[in-house]
PDB file of C-alpha atoms in Angstrom:
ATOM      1  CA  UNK P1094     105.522-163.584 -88.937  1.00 71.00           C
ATOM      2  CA  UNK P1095     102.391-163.490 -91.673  1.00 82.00           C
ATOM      3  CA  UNK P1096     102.868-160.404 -93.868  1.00 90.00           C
ATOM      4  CA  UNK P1097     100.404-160.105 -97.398  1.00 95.00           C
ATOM      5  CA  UNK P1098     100.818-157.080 -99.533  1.00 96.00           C
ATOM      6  CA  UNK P1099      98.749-155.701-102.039  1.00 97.00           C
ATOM      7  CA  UNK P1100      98.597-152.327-103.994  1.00 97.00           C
ATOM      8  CA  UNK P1101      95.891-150.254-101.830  1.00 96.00           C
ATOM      9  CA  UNK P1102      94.274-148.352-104.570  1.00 97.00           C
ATOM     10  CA  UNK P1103      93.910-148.885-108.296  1.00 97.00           C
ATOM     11  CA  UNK P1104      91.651-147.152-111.203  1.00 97.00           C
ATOM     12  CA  UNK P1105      90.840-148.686-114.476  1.00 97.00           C
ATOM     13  CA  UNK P1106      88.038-147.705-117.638  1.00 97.00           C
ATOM     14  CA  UNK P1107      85.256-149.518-117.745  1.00 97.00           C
ATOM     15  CA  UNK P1108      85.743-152.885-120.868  1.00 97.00           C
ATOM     16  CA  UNK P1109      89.855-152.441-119.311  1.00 97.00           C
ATOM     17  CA  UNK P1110      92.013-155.593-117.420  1.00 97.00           C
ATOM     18  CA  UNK P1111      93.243-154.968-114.799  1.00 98.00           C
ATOM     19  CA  UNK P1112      95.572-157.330-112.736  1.00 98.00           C
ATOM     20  CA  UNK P1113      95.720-157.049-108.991  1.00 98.00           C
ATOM     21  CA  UNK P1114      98.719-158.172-107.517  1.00 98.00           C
ATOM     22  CA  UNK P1115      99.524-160.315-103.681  1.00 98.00           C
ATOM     23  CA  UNK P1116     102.438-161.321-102.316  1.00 97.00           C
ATOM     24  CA  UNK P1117     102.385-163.258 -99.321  1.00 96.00           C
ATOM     25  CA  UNK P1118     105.408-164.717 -96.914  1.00 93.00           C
ATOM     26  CA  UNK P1119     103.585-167.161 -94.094  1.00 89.00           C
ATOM     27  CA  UNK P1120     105.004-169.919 -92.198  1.00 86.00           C
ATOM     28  CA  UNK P1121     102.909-172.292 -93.904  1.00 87.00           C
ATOM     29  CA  UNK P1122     100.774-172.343 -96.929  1.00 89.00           C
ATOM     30  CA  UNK P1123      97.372-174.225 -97.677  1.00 88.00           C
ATOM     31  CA  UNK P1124      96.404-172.205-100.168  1.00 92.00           C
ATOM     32  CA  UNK P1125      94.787-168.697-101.428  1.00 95.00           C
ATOM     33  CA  UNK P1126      91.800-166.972-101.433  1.00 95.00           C
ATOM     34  CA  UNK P1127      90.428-164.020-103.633  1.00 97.00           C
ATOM     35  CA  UNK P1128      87.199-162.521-102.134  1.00 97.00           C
ATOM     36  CA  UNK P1129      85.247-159.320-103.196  1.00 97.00           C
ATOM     37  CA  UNK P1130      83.711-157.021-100.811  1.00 95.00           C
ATOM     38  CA  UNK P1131      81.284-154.031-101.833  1.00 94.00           C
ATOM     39  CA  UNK P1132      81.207-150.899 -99.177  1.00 89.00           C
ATOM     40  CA  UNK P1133      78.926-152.193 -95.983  1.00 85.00           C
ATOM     41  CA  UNK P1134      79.285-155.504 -97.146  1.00 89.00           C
ATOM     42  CA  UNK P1135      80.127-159.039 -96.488  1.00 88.00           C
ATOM     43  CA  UNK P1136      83.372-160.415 -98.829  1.00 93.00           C
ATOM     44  CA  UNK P1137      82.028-162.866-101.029  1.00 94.00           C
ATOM     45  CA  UNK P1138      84.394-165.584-102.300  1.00 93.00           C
ATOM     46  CA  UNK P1139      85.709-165.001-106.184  1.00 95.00           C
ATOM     47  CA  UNK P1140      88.522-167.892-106.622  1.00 95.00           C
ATOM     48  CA  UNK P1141      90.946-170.274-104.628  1.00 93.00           C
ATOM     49  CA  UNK P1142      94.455-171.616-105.516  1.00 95.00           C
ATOM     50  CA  UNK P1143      96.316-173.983-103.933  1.00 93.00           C
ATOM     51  CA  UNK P1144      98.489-175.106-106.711  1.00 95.00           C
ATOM     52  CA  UNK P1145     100.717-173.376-108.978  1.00 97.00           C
ATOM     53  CA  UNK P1146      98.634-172.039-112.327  1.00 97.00           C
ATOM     54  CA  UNK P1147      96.104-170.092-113.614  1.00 96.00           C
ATOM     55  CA  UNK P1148      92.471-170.849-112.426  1.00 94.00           C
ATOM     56  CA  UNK P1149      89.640-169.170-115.129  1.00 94.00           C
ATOM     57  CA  UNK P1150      86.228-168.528-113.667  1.00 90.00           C
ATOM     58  CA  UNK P1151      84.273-166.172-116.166  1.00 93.00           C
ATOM     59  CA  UNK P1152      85.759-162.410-116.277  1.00 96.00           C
ATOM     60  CA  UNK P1153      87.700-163.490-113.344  1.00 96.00           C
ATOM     61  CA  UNK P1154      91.252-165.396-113.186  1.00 97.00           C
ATOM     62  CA  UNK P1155      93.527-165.573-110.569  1.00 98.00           C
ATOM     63  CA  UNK P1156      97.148-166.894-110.605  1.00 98.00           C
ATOM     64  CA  UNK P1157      99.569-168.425-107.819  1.00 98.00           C
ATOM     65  CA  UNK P1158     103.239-169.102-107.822  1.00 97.00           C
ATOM     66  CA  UNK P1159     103.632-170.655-104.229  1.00 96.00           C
ATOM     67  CA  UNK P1160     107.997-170.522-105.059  1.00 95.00           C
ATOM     68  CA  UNK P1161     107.660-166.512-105.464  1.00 96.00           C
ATOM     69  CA  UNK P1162     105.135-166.228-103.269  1.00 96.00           C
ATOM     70  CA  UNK P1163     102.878-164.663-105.409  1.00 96.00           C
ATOM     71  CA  UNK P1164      99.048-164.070-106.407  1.00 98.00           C
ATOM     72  CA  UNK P1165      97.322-162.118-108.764  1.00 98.00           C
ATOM     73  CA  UNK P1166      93.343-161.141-109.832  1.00 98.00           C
ATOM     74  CA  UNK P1167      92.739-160.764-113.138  1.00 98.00           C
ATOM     75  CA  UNK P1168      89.479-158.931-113.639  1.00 97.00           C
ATOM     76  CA  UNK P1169      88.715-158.524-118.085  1.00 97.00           C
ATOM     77  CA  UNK P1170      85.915-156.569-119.158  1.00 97.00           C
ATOM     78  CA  UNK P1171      85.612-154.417-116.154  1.00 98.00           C
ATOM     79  CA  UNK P1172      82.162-153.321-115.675  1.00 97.00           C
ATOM     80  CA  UNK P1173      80.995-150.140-113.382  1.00 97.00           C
ATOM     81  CA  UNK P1174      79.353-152.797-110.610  1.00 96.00           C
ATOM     82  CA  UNK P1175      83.330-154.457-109.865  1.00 97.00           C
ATOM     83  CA  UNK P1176      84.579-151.122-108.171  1.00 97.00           C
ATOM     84  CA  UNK P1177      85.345-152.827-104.706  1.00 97.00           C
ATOM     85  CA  UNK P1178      87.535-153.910-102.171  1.00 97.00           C
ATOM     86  CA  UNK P1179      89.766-157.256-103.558  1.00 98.00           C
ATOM     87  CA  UNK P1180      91.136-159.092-100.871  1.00 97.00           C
ATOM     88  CA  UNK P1181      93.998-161.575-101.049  1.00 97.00           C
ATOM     89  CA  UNK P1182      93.690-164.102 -98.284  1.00 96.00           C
ATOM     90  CA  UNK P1183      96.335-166.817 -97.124  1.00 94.00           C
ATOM     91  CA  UNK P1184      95.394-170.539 -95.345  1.00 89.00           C
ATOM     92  CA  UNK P1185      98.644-170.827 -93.647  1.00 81.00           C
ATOM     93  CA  UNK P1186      97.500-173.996 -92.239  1.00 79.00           C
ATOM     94  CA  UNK P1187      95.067-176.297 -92.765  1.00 72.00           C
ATOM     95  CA  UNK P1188      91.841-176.118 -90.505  1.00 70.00           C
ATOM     96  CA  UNK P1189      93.013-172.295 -89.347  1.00 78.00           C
ATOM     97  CA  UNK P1190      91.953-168.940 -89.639  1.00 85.00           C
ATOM     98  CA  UNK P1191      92.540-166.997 -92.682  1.00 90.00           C
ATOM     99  CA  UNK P1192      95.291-164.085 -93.162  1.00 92.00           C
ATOM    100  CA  UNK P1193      94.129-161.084 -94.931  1.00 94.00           C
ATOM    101  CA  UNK P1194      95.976-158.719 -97.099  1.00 95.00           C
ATOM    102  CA  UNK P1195      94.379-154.552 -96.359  1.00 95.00           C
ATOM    103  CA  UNK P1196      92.861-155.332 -99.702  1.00 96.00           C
ATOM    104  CA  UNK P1197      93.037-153.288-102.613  1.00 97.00           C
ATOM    105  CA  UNK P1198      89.878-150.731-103.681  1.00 97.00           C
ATOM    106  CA  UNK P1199      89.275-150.621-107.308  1.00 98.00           C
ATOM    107  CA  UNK P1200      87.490-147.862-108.677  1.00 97.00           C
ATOM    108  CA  UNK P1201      86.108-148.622-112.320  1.00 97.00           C
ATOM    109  CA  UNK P1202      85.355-145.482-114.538  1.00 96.00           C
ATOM    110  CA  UNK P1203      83.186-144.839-117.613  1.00 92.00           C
TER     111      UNK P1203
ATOM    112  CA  UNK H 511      68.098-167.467 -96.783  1.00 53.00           C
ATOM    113  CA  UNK H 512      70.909-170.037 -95.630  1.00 71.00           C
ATOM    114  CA  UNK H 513      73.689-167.755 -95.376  1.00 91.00           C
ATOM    115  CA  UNK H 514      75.584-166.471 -91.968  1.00 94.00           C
ATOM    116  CA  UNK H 515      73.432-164.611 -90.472  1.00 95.00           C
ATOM    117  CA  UNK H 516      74.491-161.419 -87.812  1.00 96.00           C
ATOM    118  CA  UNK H 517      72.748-159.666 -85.374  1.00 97.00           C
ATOM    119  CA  UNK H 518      72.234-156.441 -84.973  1.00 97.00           C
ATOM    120  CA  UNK H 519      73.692-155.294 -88.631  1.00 95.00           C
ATOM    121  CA  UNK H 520      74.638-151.685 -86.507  1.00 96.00           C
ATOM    122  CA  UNK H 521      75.128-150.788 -82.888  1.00 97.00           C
ATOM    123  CA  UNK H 522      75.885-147.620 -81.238  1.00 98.00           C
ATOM    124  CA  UNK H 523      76.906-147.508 -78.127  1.00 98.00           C
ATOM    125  CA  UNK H 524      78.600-145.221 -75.085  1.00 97.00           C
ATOM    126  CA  UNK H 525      81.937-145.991 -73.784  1.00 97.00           C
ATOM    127  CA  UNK H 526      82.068-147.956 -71.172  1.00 97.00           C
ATOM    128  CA  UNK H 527      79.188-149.963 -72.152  1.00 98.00           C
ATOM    129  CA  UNK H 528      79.213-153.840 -72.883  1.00 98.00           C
ATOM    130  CA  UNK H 529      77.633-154.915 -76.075  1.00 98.00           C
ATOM    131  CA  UNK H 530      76.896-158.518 -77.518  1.00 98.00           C
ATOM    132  CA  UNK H 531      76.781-159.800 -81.280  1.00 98.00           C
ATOM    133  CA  UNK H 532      75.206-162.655 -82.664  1.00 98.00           C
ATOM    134  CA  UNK H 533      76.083-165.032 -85.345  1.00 98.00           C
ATOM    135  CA  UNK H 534      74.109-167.609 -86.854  1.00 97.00           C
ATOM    136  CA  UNK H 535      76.478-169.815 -89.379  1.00 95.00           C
ATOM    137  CA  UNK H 536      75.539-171.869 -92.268  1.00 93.00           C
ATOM    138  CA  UNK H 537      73.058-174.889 -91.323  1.00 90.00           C
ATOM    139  CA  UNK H 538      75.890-177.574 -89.888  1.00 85.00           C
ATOM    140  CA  UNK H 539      78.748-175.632 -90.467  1.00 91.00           C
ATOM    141  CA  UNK H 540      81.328-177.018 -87.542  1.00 91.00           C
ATOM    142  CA  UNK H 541      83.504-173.702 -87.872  1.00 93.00           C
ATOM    143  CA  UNK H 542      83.085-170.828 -86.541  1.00 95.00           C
ATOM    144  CA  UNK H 543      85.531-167.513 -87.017  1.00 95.00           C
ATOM    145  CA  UNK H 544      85.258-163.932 -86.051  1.00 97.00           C
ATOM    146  CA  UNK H 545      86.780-161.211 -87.937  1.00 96.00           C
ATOM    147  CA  UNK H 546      87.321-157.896 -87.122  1.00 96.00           C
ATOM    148  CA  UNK H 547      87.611-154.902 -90.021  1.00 95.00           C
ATOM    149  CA  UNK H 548      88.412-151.661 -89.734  1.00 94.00           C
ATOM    150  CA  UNK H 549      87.822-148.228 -92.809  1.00 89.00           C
ATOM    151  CA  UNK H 550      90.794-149.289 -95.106  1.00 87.00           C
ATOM    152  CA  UNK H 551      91.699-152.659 -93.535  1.00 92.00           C
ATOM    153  CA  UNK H 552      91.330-156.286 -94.334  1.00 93.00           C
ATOM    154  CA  UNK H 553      89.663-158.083 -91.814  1.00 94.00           C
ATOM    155  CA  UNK H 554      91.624-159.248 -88.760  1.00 94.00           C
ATOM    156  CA  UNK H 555      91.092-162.759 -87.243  1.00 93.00           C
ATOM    157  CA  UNK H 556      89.820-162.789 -83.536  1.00 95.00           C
ATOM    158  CA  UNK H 557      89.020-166.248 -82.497  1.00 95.00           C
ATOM    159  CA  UNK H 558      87.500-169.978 -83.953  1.00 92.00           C
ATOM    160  CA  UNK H 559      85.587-172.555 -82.855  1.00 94.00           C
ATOM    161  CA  UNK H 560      85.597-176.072 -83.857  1.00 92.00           C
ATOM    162  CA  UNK H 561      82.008-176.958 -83.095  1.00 92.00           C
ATOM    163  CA  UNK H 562      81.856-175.527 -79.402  1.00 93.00           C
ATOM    164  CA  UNK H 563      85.541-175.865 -78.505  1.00 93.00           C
ATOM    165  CA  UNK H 564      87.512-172.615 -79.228  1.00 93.00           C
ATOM    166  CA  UNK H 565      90.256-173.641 -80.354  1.00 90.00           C
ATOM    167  CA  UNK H 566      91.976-170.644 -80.895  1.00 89.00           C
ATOM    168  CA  UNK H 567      92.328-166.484 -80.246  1.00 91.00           C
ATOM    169  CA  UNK H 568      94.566-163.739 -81.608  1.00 90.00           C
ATOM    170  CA  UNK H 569      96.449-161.483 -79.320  1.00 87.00           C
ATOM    171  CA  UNK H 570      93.814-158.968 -80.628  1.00 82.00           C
ATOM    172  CA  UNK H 571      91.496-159.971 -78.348  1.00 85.00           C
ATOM    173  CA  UNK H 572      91.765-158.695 -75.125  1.00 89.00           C
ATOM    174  CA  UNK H 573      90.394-159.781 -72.047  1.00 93.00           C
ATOM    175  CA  UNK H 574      87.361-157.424 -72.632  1.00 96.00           C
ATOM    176  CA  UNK H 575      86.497-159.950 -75.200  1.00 96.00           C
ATOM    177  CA  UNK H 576      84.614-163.012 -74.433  1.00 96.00           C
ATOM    178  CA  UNK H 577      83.410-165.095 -77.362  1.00 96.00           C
ATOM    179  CA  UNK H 578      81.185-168.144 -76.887  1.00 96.00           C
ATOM    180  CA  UNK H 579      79.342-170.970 -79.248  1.00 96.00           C
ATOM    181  CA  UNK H 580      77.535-173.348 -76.574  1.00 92.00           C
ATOM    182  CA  UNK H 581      76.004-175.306 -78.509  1.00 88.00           C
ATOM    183  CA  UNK H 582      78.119-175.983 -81.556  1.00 86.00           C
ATOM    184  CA  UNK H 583      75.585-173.253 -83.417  1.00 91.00           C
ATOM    185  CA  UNK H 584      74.779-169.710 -83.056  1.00 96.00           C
ATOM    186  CA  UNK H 585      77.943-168.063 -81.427  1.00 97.00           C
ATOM    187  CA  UNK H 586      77.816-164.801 -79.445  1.00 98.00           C
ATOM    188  CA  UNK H 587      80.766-162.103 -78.944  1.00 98.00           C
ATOM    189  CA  UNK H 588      80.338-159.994 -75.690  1.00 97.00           C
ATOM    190  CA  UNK H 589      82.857-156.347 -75.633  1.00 97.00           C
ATOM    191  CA  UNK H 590      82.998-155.328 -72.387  1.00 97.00           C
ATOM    192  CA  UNK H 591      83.793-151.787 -71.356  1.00 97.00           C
ATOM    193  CA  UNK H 592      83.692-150.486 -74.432  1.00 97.00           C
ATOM    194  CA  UNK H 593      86.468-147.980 -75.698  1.00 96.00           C
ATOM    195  CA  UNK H 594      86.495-145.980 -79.013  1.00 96.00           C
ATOM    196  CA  UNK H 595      89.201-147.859 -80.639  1.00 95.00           C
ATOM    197  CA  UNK H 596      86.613-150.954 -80.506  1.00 96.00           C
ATOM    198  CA  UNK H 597      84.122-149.275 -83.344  1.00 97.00           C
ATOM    199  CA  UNK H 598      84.547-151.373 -86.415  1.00 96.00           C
ATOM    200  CA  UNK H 599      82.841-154.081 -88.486  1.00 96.00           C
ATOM    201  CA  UNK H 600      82.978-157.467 -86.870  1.00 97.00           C
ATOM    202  CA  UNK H 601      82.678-160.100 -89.269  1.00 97.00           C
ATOM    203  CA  UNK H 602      82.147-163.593 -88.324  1.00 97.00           C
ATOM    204  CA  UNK H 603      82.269-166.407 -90.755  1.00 95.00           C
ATOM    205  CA  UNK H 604      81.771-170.499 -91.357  1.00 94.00           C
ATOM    206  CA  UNK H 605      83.061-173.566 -92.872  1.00 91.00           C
ATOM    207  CA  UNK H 606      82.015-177.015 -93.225  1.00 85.00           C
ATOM    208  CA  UNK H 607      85.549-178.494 -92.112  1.00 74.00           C
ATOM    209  CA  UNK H 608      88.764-178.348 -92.187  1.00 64.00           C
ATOM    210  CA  UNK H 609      90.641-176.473 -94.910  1.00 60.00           C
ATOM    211  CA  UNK H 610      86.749-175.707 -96.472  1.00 74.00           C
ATOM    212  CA  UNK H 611      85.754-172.355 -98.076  1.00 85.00           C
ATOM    213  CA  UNK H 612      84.681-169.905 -94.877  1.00 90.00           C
ATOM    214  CA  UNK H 613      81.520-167.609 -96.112  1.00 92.00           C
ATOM    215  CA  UNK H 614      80.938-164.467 -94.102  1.00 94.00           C
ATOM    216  CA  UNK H 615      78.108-162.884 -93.166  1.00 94.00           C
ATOM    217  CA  UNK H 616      76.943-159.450 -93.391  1.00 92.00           C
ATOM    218  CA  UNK H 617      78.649-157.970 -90.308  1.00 95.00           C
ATOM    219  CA  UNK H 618      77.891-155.612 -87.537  1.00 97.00           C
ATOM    220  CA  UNK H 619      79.117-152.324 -87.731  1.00 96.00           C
ATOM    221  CA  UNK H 620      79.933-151.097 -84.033  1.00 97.00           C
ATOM    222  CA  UNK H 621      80.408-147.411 -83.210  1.00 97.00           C
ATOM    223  CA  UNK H 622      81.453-146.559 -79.712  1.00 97.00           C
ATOM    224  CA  UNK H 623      80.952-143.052 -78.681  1.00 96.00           C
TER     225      UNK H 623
END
């Protein structure tokens, strides 16, 4: 079966990292998707891996070992407006649907 | 704006009533996948459409569902009999092609009374 875990609720000050982490077992893999999704709101996309590194993109970073099975978000400088839902997403085959983790609600404090 | 686009953003309905959704993907976007989210959940896929074969559904949806995309554009999901355990957000989404990003629209949030 597809199974993706992810913490479901962290806290962090705001100017903090925080690291969000995913681990995934699928019968395939085609890579991994971070999206961010306010309350009401659509996810919007925030960073895709498909090979094994780091991947930089501003404030936001997000890791993948596809051996461990593993994922993480890091967010630096948190700022008030990036309390939200992160989900981890899996392509466990190319062309299909993508598997979501519950996604994990970060709540950023002054 | 050239985003996914879905109609109506909120629907209430009675049990027992049928209600249908509308999505409008991205401007020759050839997939087409609806989601469906629940308070607390990540979304759950439903069903996808290579332009307007559907090539695929989940288990989740039951035969009270009935998804469509005649055309190869706008794509409609019809509930049928509505129950209580259908209120949720129903997301749909699009890609370009195969293995692409998929960028989601807005949703519409269905409560079923």
């Amino acid at each position: 079966g597809q199974n993706i875990d992810q913490p479901t609720e962290m806290t962090a000050t705001e100017g903090a990292i925080v690291q969000i982490n995913c681990t995934y077992q699928t019968s395939g893999f085609n890579g991994l998707f971070w999206y961010q999704q306010h309350a009401g709101e659509a996810p919007t996309f925030l960073s895709y891996n498909v090979l094994d590194g780091l991947e930089e993109k501003g404030r936001f970073s997000s890791f993948l070992s596809r051996s461990k099975g593993y994922s993480y978000l890091l967010l630096k400088e948190l700022q008030m407006k990036d309390s939200a839902s992160y989900l981890c997403a899996v392509s466990h085959e190319a062309g299909t649907a993508l598997i979501f983790g519950k996604g994990t609600t970060l709540s950023v404090s002054s | 704006d050239t985003g996914v686009s879905q109609d109506p953003r909120h629907k209430i309905t009675k049990r027992g009533q049928n209600v249908t959704f509308r999505c409008d993907p991205i401007s020759e976007h050839n997939r087409l996948y609806w989601y469906r989210q629940t308070l607390g959940q990540g979304p759950e896929f439903l069903t996808y459409f290579q332009n307007e074969a559907q090539l695929e559904k989940s288990r989740l949806l039951s035969d009270r569902f009935s998804a469509e995309r005649p055309k190869g554009s706008f794509s409609t999901l019809e509930i049928q009999r509505t129950e209580q355990g259908d209120s949720a957000m129903y997301l749909c989404a699009s890609s370009l092609e195969t293995g692409s990003l998929p960028y989601f629209g807005a949703g519409t949030r269905l409560s079923v009374l």
